[in-house]
XYZ file of C-alpha atoms in Angstrom:
343
model
C -2.808 -32.380 -5.016
C -6.198 -33.022 -4.252
C -8.248 -30.634 -6.016
C -11.303 -28.329 -6.168
C -14.788 -27.572 -8.644
C -12.999 -24.456 -9.709
C -17.042 -22.281 -8.583
C -16.074 -21.263 -5.227
C -18.602 -21.730 -2.822
C -19.669 -19.461 0.302
C -21.750 -17.032 -1.524
C -18.262 -16.180 -3.821
C -19.028 -13.907 -7.100
C -15.556 -15.388 -8.386
C -13.921 -18.379 -10.228
C -11.316 -20.513 -8.220
C -7.390 -20.098 -8.912
C -8.730 -15.932 -10.217
C -5.536 -13.651 -10.850
C -7.749 -10.114 -11.012
C -5.469 -7.717 -12.986
C -6.092 -3.522 -11.559
C -7.054 -1.521 -8.549
C -7.813 -4.116 -5.293
C -10.104 -1.350 -4.553
C -12.220 -1.406 -7.252
C -11.864 -5.251 -7.814
C -12.766 -5.677 -3.632
C -16.378 -3.853 -4.007
C -17.462 -6.110 -6.367
C -16.627 -9.482 -4.332
C -19.895 -10.334 -2.448
C -19.370 -10.279 1.131
C -18.204 -12.834 4.294
C -16.878 -15.389 0.830
C -13.186 -15.045 2.043
C -11.850 -17.735 4.579
C -8.465 -16.041 5.214
C -6.554 -12.954 4.039
C -3.115 -12.429 3.704
C -1.831 -9.029 2.202
C 1.865 -7.468 2.484
C 1.078 -4.234 1.266
C 3.876 -1.114 0.095
C 5.493 0.425 3.258
C 5.600 3.369 3.036
C 9.527 3.137 2.519
C 9.267 6.176 0.254
C 10.926 4.172 -2.537
C 10.432 2.897 -5.908
C 11.220 -0.897 -7.391
C 11.563 -2.401 -10.092
C 12.532 -6.852 -10.700
C 16.371 -6.490 -12.454
C 16.330 -7.473 -15.974
C 16.978 -10.600 -16.778
C 14.800 -12.159 -13.677
C 11.348 -13.894 -13.885
C 9.888 -11.216 -12.412
C 11.501 -8.614 -14.988
C 9.448 -6.090 -15.888
C 7.679 -6.023 -12.425
C 7.574 -2.227 -11.025
C 5.638 -0.332 -7.612
C 5.959 2.980 -5.721
C 5.911 3.217 -2.919
C 5.377 7.169 -2.296
C 2.776 9.488 -1.382
C 1.191 12.153 -1.364
C -2.281 14.125 -1.878
C -2.596 12.845 -5.696
C -3.016 9.621 -3.813
C -5.964 9.674 -2.454
C -9.862 9.495 -4.052
C -11.656 12.934 -1.733
C -14.641 10.881 -1.320
C -12.567 7.951 0.145
C -11.729 10.627 3.406
C -15.915 10.841 4.263
C -16.268 6.672 4.040
C -14.241 6.796 6.670
C -15.110 9.483 8.741
C -18.764 8.052 8.092
C -17.527 5.267 9.459
C -14.644 5.620 12.306
C -14.836 9.185 12.911
C -12.131 8.089 16.309
C -9.844 6.107 13.443
C -10.078 8.917 10.610
C -9.189 11.781 13.544
C -6.144 9.709 13.763
C -5.365 9.078 10.078
C -5.860 13.586 10.681
C -3.160 13.933 13.336
C -0.921 11.301 11.867
C -0.303 15.000 8.777
C 0.915 16.958 12.347
C 4.090 14.773 12.600
C 4.521 13.057 9.758
C 3.176 15.373 6.727
C 1.255 14.739 3.984
C 2.849 11.711 2.907
C 1.762 9.166 5.877
C -1.783 10.148 6.416
C -1.816 9.760 2.044
C -0.620 6.768 3.253
C -2.033 4.997 5.768
C -5.639 6.562 3.936
C -4.878 4.539 1.015
C -5.061 1.249 3.017
C -7.270 2.848 5.406
C -10.509 2.269 2.729
C -9.383 -1.069 1.393
C -8.938 -2.289 4.721
C -11.963 -1.766 4.982
C -13.618 -3.376 2.624
C -10.969 -6.672 3.250
C -12.818 -6.964 6.476
C -16.203 -6.563 4.748
C -15.123 -9.788 2.291
C -14.031 -12.265 5.070
C -16.745 -14.356 6.759
C -17.861 -14.184 10.512
C -14.254 -16.989 10.896
C -12.236 -15.860 8.964
C -8.350 -14.428 9.913
C -6.267 -11.523 8.391
C -3.016 -11.605 8.310
C -1.239 -7.878 7.397
C 2.338 -7.821 6.737
C 4.351 -4.476 7.771
C 7.803 -2.757 8.956
C 8.055 -0.795 11.816
C 8.136 2.496 8.903
C 4.516 2.281 9.275
C 3.449 -0.274 11.721
C 2.729 1.301 14.432
C 0.239 2.926 12.476
C -1.409 0.388 11.213
C -1.769 -1.917 14.295
C -3.967 1.306 15.321
C -5.884 1.778 12.128
C -6.685 -2.584 12.864
C -7.121 -1.989 15.662
C -10.399 -0.037 14.684
C -11.394 -1.586 11.808
C -11.404 -5.227 13.068
C -11.835 -4.390 17.140
C -9.295 -4.319 19.811
C -10.142 -6.900 20.917
C -10.133 -9.540 17.896
C -6.483 -9.327 17.439
C -4.552 -12.054 18.026
C -0.801 -11.902 17.720
C 1.963 -9.957 16.700
C 3.984 -12.277 14.405
C 7.522 -11.136 14.244
C 9.770 -12.704 11.551
C 13.244 -12.178 12.520
C 16.049 -12.779 9.202
C 18.988 -12.130 8.727
C 21.631 -10.597 6.220
C 24.486 -7.779 6.159
C 24.737 -4.149 7.760
C 26.541 -1.526 6.201
C 29.898 -1.202 7.309
C 29.378 2.211 9.236
C 26.107 1.938 10.620
C 25.635 3.795 13.797
C 22.513 1.496 14.419
C 21.223 -2.138 15.363
C 20.954 -3.971 11.410
C 16.914 -3.550 10.880
C 16.846 -7.423 10.329
C 12.586 -8.123 11.310
C 9.080 -7.288 9.823
C 5.598 -7.529 11.357
C 3.180 -9.229 10.832
C -0.217 -8.344 12.857
C -2.921 -11.194 13.294
C -7.069 -10.665 13.543
C -9.696 -12.204 13.312
C -13.049 -10.870 13.005
C -14.493 -12.348 15.824
C -14.703 -14.479 18.705
C -14.740 -17.992 16.567
C -11.738 -18.453 14.049
C -9.862 -21.299 13.424
C -6.022 -22.322 14.571
C -4.486 -25.817 13.048
C -2.217 -26.455 16.414
C -1.276 -29.238 14.786
C -0.988 -28.127 11.135
C 2.046 -26.255 12.232
C 3.962 -27.454 15.621
C 8.141 -27.405 15.763
C 9.968 -29.438 17.638
C 10.965 -28.671 20.989
C 14.768 -27.413 21.907
C 17.413 -29.531 23.351
C 16.487 -26.968 26.739
C 13.268 -26.737 27.223
C 13.815 -31.956 27.435
C 16.515 -30.634 29.728
C 14.401 -28.197 31.832
C 12.427 -30.670 32.118
C 10.882 -31.396 36.156
C 8.715 -34.620 36.537
C 4.689 -34.013 37.294
C 5.324 -29.921 36.406
C 1.840 -29.741 34.810
C 1.698 -27.490 31.882
C 4.440 -28.430 30.723
C 2.959 -29.978 27.769
C 4.720 -33.605 28.895
C 3.577 -36.373 30.687
C 3.629 -40.256 32.236
C 8.485 -39.496 32.296
C 7.788 -38.973 28.195
C 10.891 -36.079 27.431
C 8.817 -35.021 24.392
C 5.900 -34.448 22.209
C 5.900 -36.502 19.239
C 4.765 -33.654 16.819
C 6.256 -30.766 18.764
C 5.324 -27.631 20.848
C 3.217 -24.706 18.830
C 5.059 -21.624 17.340
C 6.190 -18.524 19.503
C 5.606 -15.195 18.053
C 9.108 -14.436 16.661
C 9.773 -16.627 13.537
C 12.952 -16.928 12.825
C 15.264 -17.992 9.937
C 16.564 -21.420 10.871
C 18.504 -24.038 8.936
C 16.533 -25.624 6.993
C 12.631 -24.352 8.067
C 12.976 -22.013 4.460
C 12.264 -18.770 6.654
C 15.307 -17.225 5.524
C 14.383 -14.112 2.906
C 13.078 -15.461 -0.450
C 16.231 -13.775 -2.500
C 18.516 -16.664 -0.185
C 16.697 -18.981 -1.318
C 17.887 -21.138 -4.617
C 15.701 -22.071 -6.797
C 13.171 -19.903 -4.848
C 13.497 -16.691 -6.486
C 11.938 -14.448 -9.260
C 13.703 -11.932 -9.158
C 10.742 -9.571 -7.651
C 11.403 -7.021 -5.181
C 10.351 -7.524 -1.796
C 8.808 -11.340 -2.418
C 8.364 -13.459 0.916
C 9.154 -17.034 1.627
C 6.841 -18.977 0.411
C 7.758 -21.045 4.014
C 5.968 -18.342 5.628
C 2.528 -17.527 4.099
C 2.874 -22.054 3.549
C 2.106 -21.781 7.720
C 0.029 -18.852 7.459
C -2.437 -21.511 5.658
C -2.224 -24.202 7.885
C -2.833 -22.145 10.788
C -5.254 -20.406 9.570
C -7.172 -22.603 7.356
C -8.698 -25.312 6.238
C -8.545 -27.277 2.944
C -10.455 -26.099 0.029
C -11.279 -23.059 1.817
C -10.472 -19.872 0.088
C -7.802 -17.823 0.443
C -7.019 -14.543 -0.741
C -4.488 -12.301 -1.692
C -4.966 -8.344 -2.378
C -0.887 -7.288 -2.409
C -0.217 -10.315 -4.488
C 2.223 -9.531 -6.265
C 4.964 -12.848 -7.403
C 2.158 -14.871 -6.082
C 3.531 -17.103 -3.529
C 0.096 -16.645 -0.666
C -1.691 -17.911 -4.192
C 1.599 -20.742 -4.411
C 1.704 -21.953 -1.195
C -2.068 -21.892 -1.680
C -2.419 -24.302 -3.476
C 0.343 -26.759 -2.404
C -1.722 -26.546 0.481
C -5.183 -27.672 -0.791
C -7.545 -24.171 -0.567
C -8.527 -21.997 -3.009
C -7.238 -18.869 -3.664
C -8.049 -15.221 -5.933
C -5.425 -12.808 -6.235
C -5.493 -9.803 -6.767
C -2.423 -6.549 -8.540
C -2.380 -4.466 -10.242
C 0.521 -5.385 -12.182
C -0.604 -8.250 -14.853
C 2.789 -8.875 -13.962
C 1.172 -10.992 -11.509
C -0.758 -13.259 -13.447
C 2.231 -14.561 -14.882
C 4.268 -14.898 -12.859
C 1.587 -16.900 -10.775
C 1.608 -18.979 -13.794
C 5.108 -20.226 -14.968
C 5.194 -20.507 -10.396
C 2.464 -23.068 -10.687
C 3.791 -24.718 -13.249
C 7.618 -24.647 -12.015
C 5.851 -26.483 -8.951
C 3.090 -28.733 -10.179
C 4.610 -29.720 -13.527
C 1.580 -32.081 -15.913
C -0.688 -31.326 -12.860
C -1.112 -27.485 -13.446
C -4.184 -26.812 -14.601
C -3.907 -23.260 -15.349
C -5.286 -20.253 -14.086
C -7.722 -17.132 -14.945
C -6.576 -13.930 -15.283
C -9.774 -12.010 -15.333
C -8.444 -7.672 -16.476
C -10.699 -5.258 -14.062
C -10.804 -2.707 -17.089
C -12.640 -4.876 -19.539
C -14.225 -7.261 -17.039
C -16.081 -6.096 -13.490
C -17.128 -8.282 -10.541
C -20.617 -7.517 -10.068
C -22.228 -8.177 -6.244
C -24.614 -9.935 -6.152
C -25.291 -11.065 -1.984
C -26.054 -7.791 -0.042
C -26.364 -3.677 -1.898
C -23.795 -1.988 -3.412
C -24.692 1.491 -1.337
């Protein structure tokens, strides 16, 4: 595996392979501006539930709450959002009329953090926000306001399978949504790095001389396949099944995502040596994927268990080639932004 200097370039004021422990808003505000190439975040979904890893699993001790109220919100955040994005602030207030305090509080919590994520992205950077139908449509409006509607690149639907209730009175909900935004008009997209095989039906429907089909000169299939569609379905052998059903991958962490999902995102929207940030690291799957794809990375999580998990998972993946990570607790070590004013 290729290795990189632990001191990141591009204006970063933190070390490669660092897991920060603490509130990601406080930590992000210490990061230099325009120092990140790719952000993937899998935040709480406002599911109105609390989660904990089962005793005996590798992630035992990891837990987080996903219930929201006015006590979770700093009053200063209202003023910051209203000052920078007055239209968004009006929208957030309107959600209170429809859903009550919980949805508004959750969206304010997310908005103030996404504002910081935009600041730390490079001009060629991308952000992928993972969510589900609970608040996804509101998060889309939030992202439109902060990143700009014109910078919306794709809505990716990750489809998976699983059992439903025997007394279901609706369709089985088995998909998540990932919103991809760039920060400007130039962004990284490595099409060849994520191509997949053509289906047999595509070959059968091929018509000689059809322009724009991707086929030419009697060749019924491009050697390197096609760029995936925006639905990423679980198929045999592609690794997109939920992590809990993948032997040797699941560590017991609630809401853990499959590593194949994160490796595709890393390959598509970053280059080797680029810096990937996961501000809601959890069991650090995005950090593991970044390492396996020869990217630099930094993760943040409120629980110190995230650092334990990334250490153990990297050791399992890399063995003797793993040289350890940097663990930084915000309660004892604060980042200091030197690239621009803190105002």
